Structures are given as C-alpha cells and as structure tokens.
XYZ file of C-alpha atoms in Angstrom:
102
model
C 9.033 23.553 16.020
C 10.309 22.637 19.474
C 7.774 22.912 22.277
C 8.665 24.216 25.698
C 8.063 21.825 28.592
C 4.943 23.768 29.512
C 3.599 23.565 25.956
C 4.403 19.860 25.783
C 2.494 19.272 29.035
C -0.548 20.996 27.553
C -0.332 18.893 24.370
C 0.112 15.683 26.380
C -2.882 16.459 28.599
C -4.930 17.477 25.550
C -4.214 13.996 24.204
C -5.925 12.540 27.258
C -8.871 14.953 27.177
C -11.284 12.919 25.085
C -13.474 9.933 25.937
C -12.602 7.997 22.764
C -8.869 8.569 23.247
C -9.132 7.408 26.857
C -10.899 4.229 25.694
C -8.103 3.638 23.173
C -5.457 4.201 25.846
C -7.206 1.830 28.271
C -7.323 -0.847 25.556
C -3.623 -0.324 24.818
C -2.742 -0.650 28.512
C -3.675 -4.330 28.156
C -1.668 -5.053 24.977
C -0.822 -3.721 21.539
C -3.683 -3.735 19.054
C -4.486 -3.119 15.412
C -6.875 -0.384 14.294
C -9.527 -3.054 13.610
C -9.223 -4.366 17.156
C -9.467 -0.841 18.537
C -12.527 -0.099 16.389
C -14.245 -3.151 17.876
C -13.133 -2.396 21.442
C -13.932 1.319 21.351
C -17.122 0.992 19.306
C -16.297 3.778 16.885
C -15.612 4.050 13.162
C -12.222 3.246 11.690
C -11.837 6.839 10.484
C -12.566 8.175 13.966
C -10.172 5.755 15.693
C -7.451 6.505 13.132
C -7.848 10.244 13.717
C -7.508 9.787 17.469
C -4.491 7.483 17.040
C -2.782 10.132 14.924
C -3.234 12.699 17.690
C -2.044 10.214 20.335
C 1.072 9.532 18.263
C 1.717 13.273 17.871
C 1.524 13.768 21.638
C 3.942 10.890 22.222
C 1.471 8.718 24.112
C 1.184 6.015 21.446
C 3.661 4.422 19.061
C 3.101 2.136 16.093
C 4.897 -0.617 14.257
C 4.157 -2.230 10.941
C 4.083 -5.991 10.495
C 2.986 -7.263 7.116
C -0.195 -5.493 6.117
C -1.084 -4.549 9.697
C -0.154 -1.577 11.856
C 0.117 -2.336 15.560
C -0.357 0.369 18.180
C 0.879 0.390 21.761
C 1.612 2.842 24.536
C 5.012 4.477 24.144
C 6.371 3.108 27.412
C 5.735 1.799 30.877
C 5.995 5.343 32.252
C 2.743 6.185 30.441
C 0.982 3.278 32.209
C 2.433 4.319 35.549
C 1.317 7.913 35.018
C -2.205 6.842 34.059
C -2.458 4.482 37.034
C -1.259 7.234 39.396
C -3.715 9.684 37.847
C -6.557 7.216 38.334
C -5.609 6.634 41.981
C -5.399 10.380 42.590
C -8.793 11.011 40.979
C -10.433 8.252 43.015
C -8.972 9.706 46.210
C -10.053 13.242 45.287
C -13.561 12.049 44.455
C -13.794 10.135 47.724
C -12.699 13.205 49.704
C -15.175 15.409 47.830
C -18.046 13.072 48.741
C -16.897 12.988 52.372
C -16.766 16.780 52.452
C -13.070 16.864 53.313
C-alpha cells in the first residue's frame, strides 16, 4: 500500500508522538546503539523498546544494521536530525512567546 504524502506525514508525526520514542530518537541523535544500550538509556523493558523501534523503522525515522549477533539502530539520515533540531528550536520560540503573551 502506497501512502499519499499527507498520510505519510501523519505516520511520520505519529512516530514522534510518544515519550519513549522521543527518548530513543534523542539517544540515536548522538550515535547508533544496540537495543540493550537503548534499554539502559531509555529505562524501559527490552520488549517495549523493541516495539517502539519497530514503529520507528516503519515510519522511516530509524534504520538498522546487523553486525554479528547484534542489531544496531540509527536515525535514517541527517535530514531527520535537522528536522528534529528545527522542531525543537521552533517549540522553544513558541513557548517563549506564549509566556511573554505575544
């Protein structure tokens, strides 16, 4: 099934709409990691982290590679980091303006 651009946007944003997934993404902004490393960083169970990674892969945010007995996860590309950094800057600015009453 091929998604329209609008549908893909919704799926992509849905991938970001969870606290655990955002923690995983933030950890992957630093470097690629294994599930075990993500479990430790995020503070969640392996099953939970694996479920979130599956959804992040489906949305195209995360990719994986196998090396030996380990699976390594990373963000799909630099554009994802740039988008997330821009989003963060925008949210900080919006929050600042809301507190100033602008």
